[in-house]
Every structure is written in C-alpha cells, then in structure tokens.
C-alpha cells in the first residue's frame, strides 16, 4: 500500500538496462486508475526502517558496510565493496542477490544501476580498507557524481576524420576474425563521458565461408549498420567504435552518453529485420571501455 487508500504497482526491468526506457514509457502511458499508483522502477526507501529478508538472512544497515576502491588509471570508476556480517563462500549467491536488492531499495533502482560501476561482496574480515556505514553510501555517490558531471558535462566527439584500423586474427578453432575499429576513439582521453556500451550482435549462416558472410549477407549487414549510424549520431553523443566479424556473428559497438535512445533504436531495427536475420542486443556500463582492450596494441 502506498498509503491508506492507494495501492502501488511497481514495474521493474530487473536490472536489464536496455529495458528501462520501455518500463518508463509503459508507466507514462498508463491510464489513471482510482486508488492505484503505477510506478516505474523501484524507488528509494529507508532500509534502516524496513530491511529485507531473503532465505533466512537479513539485509539492512546494521548488517552491511562498504568502502570504495580507487584506481589511479580510472579515477572516476565507482568501485564499491560491500561487506555483510553473514557472508560466506557457501552463501555467496544468496548474499549477492540480497545485497543487490538492498541497493535497489536503498538508492532506488535507477540510481543503483547507473551510479555504481562495480560491486564486490565480501565478509567484513576480508576488507582491505576502513569500513563505512552502509547508510552513508547514498551521500558518497552524490559527492562522486558531482565531480564526474562537472568534469565531463557536454563533451562530444566528431568522428568524421578519425582513423580506422583493420585487424585480423585466427581463433583457436582456426577460423578468421576480422575487426574494424576507430583507433582515434580508442586512444581518446575522455572515454568516461560516454560510459554506456551498446552492442548489436547479428547472427548469419557462415558455415560454408569460414564463418564469414557471403556477398548478399555482407550487404545486409552493412545496411543494418548504416541504419544504426543514421540514428545514433556522434554529435548527439553516440560513437561508433567499430565492429567485429567471426564465427557467423557480426558485433557492432557504440559508446553512448545515455542508454535510452540506443535501446529504442536497436529494438526498432531488430523488429524491422526479424524475418531476415537473427539480432540480439545488449547495453552495459563500461566507463573506461575496458571491454575494447582486446583491440588495443600490446
């Protein structure tokens, strides 16, 4: 119950970033219903008052503490370690689910997903830094966000004249891998301004061509990629980092300032081509583009 006369229905994407915008739009289009409140995403609540119980374990402010790990090469990475006094290696899966649920309730689901880059969960005796009360995590994230926003607000990158490199490799199974990447972008010193990585995975039949597309498929793949780049423009905060082709799969990579528009663009293109080719999509946070390190020279 939201109050004595109103029931609240909360719709959640359960941590799937690419689905957030659709939950938000669904709730925005919901009709007014007497005595009902329909809410997008779990909202912040007082974990000190309510707490969470899961599989016999309690997740509240008295059970958990935290500390942040700083990385000199990634100064804006929000890497949080949370301790729970009942944590063991045997109950790690339960602890992980419970802590993430506690973060959703304490910070709000959107903040939990977007403000923290990495979460580790350990026992208190394994802590390597001074522990801070869990109730102070929200204030810590607000402070760090202010530093981050001021540093990267409004940054854009024009990729029109960037240099691209073609990379070739042989996989362990002997099949070829071919990639084309924007090497200027990979060397860019402001990656953290575009922390959301959007990946479109396009599967095709390359069994008779060493995992590579035939001529007709190649044209179709380029057509799909052209449609993406027409809607996700670099000047609007969406950078085409490159693509990789191997083992009957092409992956197309974008680094983005936000995650909502890429989710909608990818969904629209997936629907448009669903009868022609198999497409899967993903969006995840990678503030320093560590997932592209494999394209960097040793």
Tab-separated table of C-alpha atoms in Angstrom, residues 1-292:
chain	number	residue	atom	x	y	z
A	1	UNK	CA	0.000	0.000	0.000
A	2	UNK	CA	1.308	3.448	-0.935
A	3	UNK	CA	-0.964	4.943	1.730
A	4	UNK	CA	-4.232	4.033	3.456
A	5	UNK	CA	-6.281	4.367	0.261
A	6	UNK	CA	-3.815	3.756	-2.585
A	7	UNK	CA	-2.179	0.546	-3.777
A	8	UNK	CA	1.091	0.894	-5.655
A	9	UNK	CA	2.144	-1.303	-8.582
A	10	UNK	CA	5.880	-1.061	-9.328
A	11	UNK	CA	7.130	-2.264	-12.714
A	12	UNK	CA	10.817	-3.179	-12.889
A	13	UNK	CA	13.215	-4.290	-15.651
A	14	UNK	CA	15.050	-6.349	-13.004
A	15	UNK	CA	18.379	-4.697	-13.722
A	16	UNK	CA	18.264	-5.128	-17.528
A	17	UNK	CA	19.469	-1.713	-18.718
A	18	UNK	CA	18.102	-1.956	-22.259
A	19	UNK	CA	14.571	-2.458	-20.861
A	20	UNK	CA	14.495	0.590	-18.556
A	21	UNK	CA	13.192	3.005	-21.193
A	22	UNK	CA	10.338	0.661	-22.123
A	23	UNK	CA	9.239	0.298	-18.496
A	24	UNK	CA	9.330	4.091	-18.148
A	25	UNK	CA	7.290	4.612	-21.315
A	26	UNK	CA	4.799	1.911	-20.346
A	27	UNK	CA	4.165	3.579	-16.997
A	28	UNK	CA	3.976	7.027	-18.614
A	29	UNK	CA	1.205	5.771	-20.905
A	30	UNK	CA	-0.763	4.028	-18.151
A	31	UNK	CA	-4.275	5.374	-17.522
A	32	UNK	CA	-5.332	6.997	-14.283
A	33	UNK	CA	-6.950	4.341	-12.085
A	34	UNK	CA	-8.691	5.292	-8.868
A	35	UNK	CA	-6.896	4.112	-5.718
A	36	UNK	CA	-3.888	2.936	-7.746
A	37	UNK	CA	-0.405	4.359	-8.224
A	38	UNK	CA	1.687	2.832	-11.032
A	39	UNK	CA	5.417	3.436	-10.677
A	40	UNK	CA	8.374	2.842	-12.998
A	41	UNK	CA	11.338	1.194	-11.251
A	42	UNK	CA	11.821	0.552	-7.550
A	43	UNK	CA	12.094	3.851	-5.681
A	44	UNK	CA	14.401	4.728	-2.761
A	45	UNK	CA	13.178	3.599	0.649
A	46	UNK	CA	14.529	3.717	4.177
A	47	UNK	CA	16.450	0.471	4.549
A	48	UNK	CA	17.076	1.403	8.188
A	49	UNK	CA	13.348	1.094	8.904
A	50	UNK	CA	12.330	-1.822	6.715
A	51	UNK	CA	15.254	-4.052	5.701
A	52	UNK	CA	14.991	-7.135	3.519
A	53	UNK	CA	14.856	-10.803	4.456
A	54	UNK	CA	15.930	-13.467	1.946
A	55	UNK	CA	16.458	-17.178	2.611
A	56	UNK	CA	16.748	-16.523	6.323
A	57	UNK	CA	19.271	-13.682	6.021
A	58	UNK	CA	18.593	-10.047	6.899
A	59	UNK	CA	19.854	-7.233	4.658
A	60	UNK	CA	19.715	-3.911	6.472
A	61	UNK	CA	22.012	-1.074	7.501
A	62	UNK	CA	23.200	-2.819	10.659
A	63	UNK	CA	24.349	-5.894	8.717
A	64	UNK	CA	26.208	-4.140	5.886
A	65	UNK	CA	29.076	-1.694	5.494
A	66	UNK	CA	31.066	-0.533	2.480
A	67	UNK	CA	34.251	1.067	1.177
A	68	UNK	CA	35.310	2.417	-2.212
A	69	UNK	CA	38.392	1.321	-4.115
A	70	UNK	CA	40.191	3.991	-6.113
A	71	UNK	CA	42.010	3.223	-9.359
A	72	UNK	CA	44.690	5.683	-10.456
A	73	UNK	CA	44.230	4.803	-14.126
A	74	UNK	CA	40.423	5.094	-13.846
A	75	UNK	CA	39.841	7.951	-11.388
A	76	UNK	CA	36.076	8.156	-11.964
A	77	UNK	CA	35.351	4.444	-11.647
A	78	UNK	CA	32.861	3.850	-8.811
A	79	UNK	CA	34.098	0.529	-7.461
A	80	UNK	CA	32.243	-0.375	-4.275
A	81	UNK	CA	32.909	-3.270	-1.915
A	82	UNK	CA	30.047	-4.166	0.431
A	83	UNK	CA	30.509	-6.369	3.474
A	84	UNK	CA	27.782	-8.447	5.097
A	85	UNK	CA	28.446	-9.942	8.503
A	86	UNK	CA	26.870	-13.290	7.481
A	87	UNK	CA	28.737	-13.656	4.194
A	88	UNK	CA	30.453	-16.964	3.398
A	89	UNK	CA	31.628	-18.511	0.153
A	90	UNK	CA	28.846	-21.087	0.545
A	91	UNK	CA	26.043	-18.483	0.629
A	92	UNK	CA	27.657	-16.113	-1.892
A	93	UNK	CA	24.802	-16.420	-4.417
A	94	UNK	CA	22.169	-15.580	-1.789
A	95	UNK	CA	24.279	-12.718	-0.444
A	96	UNK	CA	24.773	-11.290	-3.928
A	97	UNK	CA	21.052	-11.293	-4.684
A	98	UNK	CA	20.222	-9.833	-1.288
A	99	UNK	CA	22.803	-7.050	-1.457
A	100	UNK	CA	21.731	-6.027	-4.967
A	101	UNK	CA	18.107	-5.975	-3.819
A	102	UNK	CA	19.125	-3.859	-0.819
A	103	UNK	CA	20.927	-1.431	-3.156
A	104	UNK	CA	17.798	-1.132	-5.307
A	105	UNK	CA	15.676	-0.316	-2.276
A	106	UNK	CA	18.164	1.979	-0.555
A	107	UNK	CA	19.279	4.002	-3.595
A	108	UNK	CA	16.367	3.426	-5.950
A	109	UNK	CA	16.679	1.024	-8.867
A	110	UNK	CA	17.765	3.632	-11.429
A	111	UNK	CA	20.477	5.016	-9.160
A	112	UNK	CA	21.665	1.522	-8.272
A	113	UNK	CA	22.061	0.648	-11.960
A	114	UNK	CA	23.530	3.922	-13.201
A	115	UNK	CA	25.642	5.335	-10.357
A	116	UNK	CA	27.795	2.321	-9.483
A	117	UNK	CA	30.267	0.762	-11.912
A	118	UNK	CA	31.279	-2.318	-9.961
A	119	UNK	CA	30.121	-4.058	-6.772
A	120	UNK	CA	32.061	-6.659	-4.777
A	121	UNK	CA	30.560	-8.517	-1.820
A	122	UNK	CA	32.792	-9.965	0.909
A	123	UNK	CA	32.926	-10.838	4.597
A	124	UNK	CA	33.975	-7.973	6.944
A	125	UNK	CA	37.188	-9.736	7.958
A	126	UNK	CA	38.367	-9.663	4.331
A	127	UNK	CA	38.055	-5.885	3.988
A	128	UNK	CA	41.187	-4.083	2.806
A	129	UNK	CA	40.054	-0.543	3.690
A	130	UNK	CA	38.270	1.168	6.536
A	131	UNK	CA	34.594	0.249	6.578
A	132	UNK	CA	31.940	2.969	6.273
A	133	UNK	CA	28.318	2.620	7.488
A	134	UNK	CA	26.031	1.498	4.666
A	135	UNK	CA	23.649	4.410	5.294
A	136	UNK	CA	26.376	6.805	4.071
A	137	UNK	CA	26.606	5.176	0.621
A	138	UNK	CA	23.969	7.454	-0.889
A	139	UNK	CA	25.819	10.622	0.192
A	140	UNK	CA	29.100	9.190	-1.109
A	141	UNK	CA	27.591	8.552	-4.556
A	142	UNK	CA	26.093	12.056	-4.711
A	143	UNK	CA	29.510	13.548	-3.940
A	144	UNK	CA	31.270	11.429	-6.562
A	145	UNK	CA	28.629	12.202	-9.188
A	146	UNK	CA	29.093	15.945	-8.739
A	147	UNK	CA	32.795	15.539	-9.504
A	148	UNK	CA	32.050	13.393	-12.529
A	149	UNK	CA	29.341	15.653	-14.024
A	150	UNK	CA	31.473	18.758	-13.742
A	151	UNK	CA	34.414	17.025	-15.404
A	152	UNK	CA	32.608	15.603	-18.421
A	153	UNK	CA	29.469	17.676	-18.911
A	154	UNK	CA	28.696	18.392	-22.545
A	155	UNK	CA	31.656	16.578	-24.122
A	156	UNK	CA	31.199	15.473	-27.727
A	157	UNK	CA	33.494	13.848	-30.254
A	158	UNK	CA	33.315	14.338	-34.031
A	159	UNK	CA	34.424	11.107	-35.689
A	160	UNK	CA	34.241	12.234	-39.318
A	161	UNK	CA	38.008	12.463	-39.780
A	162	UNK	CA	39.045	9.708	-37.366
A	163	UNK	CA	41.445	6.950	-38.344
A	164	UNK	CA	40.223	3.366	-38.560
A	165	UNK	CA	42.284	0.180	-38.452
A	166	UNK	CA	41.509	-3.236	-39.841
A	167	UNK	CA	42.547	-6.068	-37.531
A	168	UNK	CA	42.814	-9.758	-38.380
A	169	UNK	CA	43.277	-12.732	-36.093
A	170	UNK	CA	42.935	-16.505	-36.131
A	171	UNK	CA	40.772	-18.099	-33.448
A	172	UNK	CA	41.730	-21.264	-31.600
A	173	UNK	CA	39.476	-23.263	-33.926
A	174	UNK	CA	41.374	-21.933	-36.947
A	175	UNK	CA	38.614	-19.627	-38.172
A	176	UNK	CA	39.379	-15.998	-39.028
A	177	UNK	CA	38.335	-12.928	-37.048
A	178	UNK	CA	38.178	-9.542	-38.745
A	179	UNK	CA	37.600	-6.260	-36.920
A	180	UNK	CA	37.451	-2.615	-37.967
A	181	UNK	CA	37.892	-0.160	-35.088
A	182	UNK	CA	38.182	3.579	-34.661
A	183	UNK	CA	41.725	3.822	-33.318
A	184	UNK	CA	41.425	7.551	-32.590
A	185	UNK	CA	38.472	6.827	-30.312
A	186	UNK	CA	40.292	4.010	-28.545
A	187	UNK	CA	43.083	6.466	-27.721
A	188	UNK	CA	40.645	9.204	-26.613
A	189	UNK	CA	41.251	10.500	-23.077
A	190	UNK	CA	37.587	11.318	-22.336
A	191	UNK	CA	36.026	7.878	-22.644
A	192	UNK	CA	34.210	8.256	-19.335
A	193	UNK	CA	31.907	10.869	-20.894
A	194	UNK	CA	30.351	8.011	-22.931
A	195	UNK	CA	30.041	5.236	-20.325
A	196	UNK	CA	27.282	3.133	-21.910
A	197	UNK	CA	28.313	0.454	-24.401
A	198	UNK	CA	25.605	-0.667	-26.831
A	199	UNK	CA	26.266	-3.893	-28.726
A	200	UNK	CA	24.253	-5.327	-31.596
A	201	UNK	CA	25.012	-8.977	-32.332
A	202	UNK	CA	23.886	-10.138	-35.784
A	203	UNK	CA	23.964	-13.882	-36.488
A	204	UNK	CA	24.129	-15.293	-40.019
A	205	UNK	CA	24.979	-18.576	-41.749
A	206	UNK	CA	28.703	-18.573	-42.448
A	207	UNK	CA	29.295	-22.337	-42.280
A	208	UNK	CA	30.364	-22.544	-45.919
A	209	UNK	CA	32.578	-19.450	-45.784
A	210	UNK	CA	34.877	-19.956	-42.763
A	211	UNK	CA	32.413	-18.098	-40.556
A	212	UNK	CA	32.419	-15.022	-42.783
A	213	UNK	CA	29.315	-13.565	-44.523
A	214	UNK	CA	28.683	-14.199	-48.221
A	215	UNK	CA	28.160	-11.276	-50.597
A	216	UNK	CA	24.405	-10.890	-50.037
A	217	UNK	CA	24.732	-11.200	-46.261
A	218	UNK	CA	27.603	-8.717	-46.250
A	219	UNK	CA	25.391	-6.147	-47.973
A	220	UNK	CA	22.590	-6.809	-45.474
A	221	UNK	CA	24.971	-6.395	-42.518
A	222	UNK	CA	26.231	-3.079	-43.898
A	223	UNK	CA	22.663	-1.934	-44.487
A	224	UNK	CA	21.768	-2.621	-40.860
A	225	UNK	CA	24.884	-0.840	-39.618
A	226	UNK	CA	24.125	2.173	-41.837
A	227	UNK	CA	20.648	2.386	-40.304
A	228	UNK	CA	22.120	2.395	-36.800
A	229	UNK	CA	24.645	5.134	-37.565
A	230	UNK	CA	21.960	7.240	-39.259
A	231	UNK	CA	20.034	7.386	-35.973
A	232	UNK	CA	22.860	7.270	-33.432
A	233	UNK	CA	24.968	10.271	-34.425
A	234	UNK	CA	28.318	11.145	-32.868
A	235	UNK	CA	27.265	14.789	-32.443
A	236	UNK	CA	24.353	13.593	-30.266
A	237	UNK	CA	26.617	11.518	-28.031
A	238	UNK	CA	26.706	8.116	-29.778
A	239	UNK	CA	30.117	6.992	-31.044
A	240	UNK	CA	30.575	4.095	-33.454
A	241	UNK	CA	33.637	2.360	-32.014
A	242	UNK	CA	33.773	-0.377	-34.636
A	243	UNK	CA	32.721	-3.918	-35.469
A	244	UNK	CA	33.963	-7.482	-35.219
A	245	UNK	CA	33.103	-10.379	-37.543
A	246	UNK	CA	33.845	-14.028	-36.775
A	247	UNK	CA	32.182	-17.454	-36.392
A	248	UNK	CA	28.963	-16.422	-38.189
A	249	UNK	CA	28.447	-13.366	-35.947
A	250	UNK	CA	28.965	-9.668	-36.510
A	251	UNK	CA	29.072	-7.419	-33.442
A	252	UNK	CA	28.647	-3.658	-33.831
A	253	UNK	CA	29.809	-1.433	-30.954
A	254	UNK	CA	28.666	2.037	-29.889
A	255	UNK	CA	29.823	4.077	-26.893
A	256	UNK	CA	26.986	6.309	-25.706
A	257	UNK	CA	26.277	9.209	-23.365
A	258	UNK	CA	22.920	7.657	-22.423
A	259	UNK	CA	21.270	4.256	-22.714
A	260	UNK	CA	17.651	5.082	-23.540
A	261	UNK	CA	17.870	6.085	-27.212
A	262	UNK	CA	20.213	3.227	-28.220
A	263	UNK	CA	17.801	0.776	-26.592
A	264	UNK	CA	14.911	2.139	-28.676
A	265	UNK	CA	16.904	2.314	-31.926
A	266	UNK	CA	18.214	-1.232	-31.516
A	267	UNK	CA	14.738	-2.527	-30.677
A	268	UNK	CA	13.229	-0.880	-33.756
A	269	UNK	CA	15.899	-2.292	-36.081
A	270	UNK	CA	15.576	-5.749	-34.513
A	271	UNK	CA	11.822	-5.710	-35.227
A	272	UNK	CA	12.381	-4.468	-38.780
A	273	UNK	CA	14.767	-7.307	-39.675
A	274	UNK	CA	13.422	-10.130	-37.520
A	275	UNK	CA	12.241	-12.109	-40.577
A	276	UNK	CA	15.592	-11.738	-42.363
A	277	UNK	CA	18.308	-12.301	-39.781
A	278	UNK	CA	18.762	-13.018	-36.066
A	279	UNK	CA	19.667	-9.967	-33.974
A	280	UNK	CA	20.485	-9.759	-30.259
A	281	UNK	CA	21.291	-6.578	-28.349
A	282	UNK	CA	22.863	-5.577	-25.072
A	283	UNK	CA	23.684	-2.369	-23.213
A	284	UNK	CA	26.082	-2.266	-20.279
A	285	UNK	CA	28.144	0.250	-18.360
A	286	UNK	CA	31.875	0.381	-19.072
A	287	UNK	CA	33.086	3.865	-18.168
A	288	UNK	CA	36.647	3.250	-19.374
A	289	UNK	CA	35.779	0.967	-22.328
A	290	UNK	CA	37.705	-1.920	-20.801
A	291	UNK	CA	35.761	-4.361	-22.992
A	292	UNK	CA	37.607	-2.916	-26.011
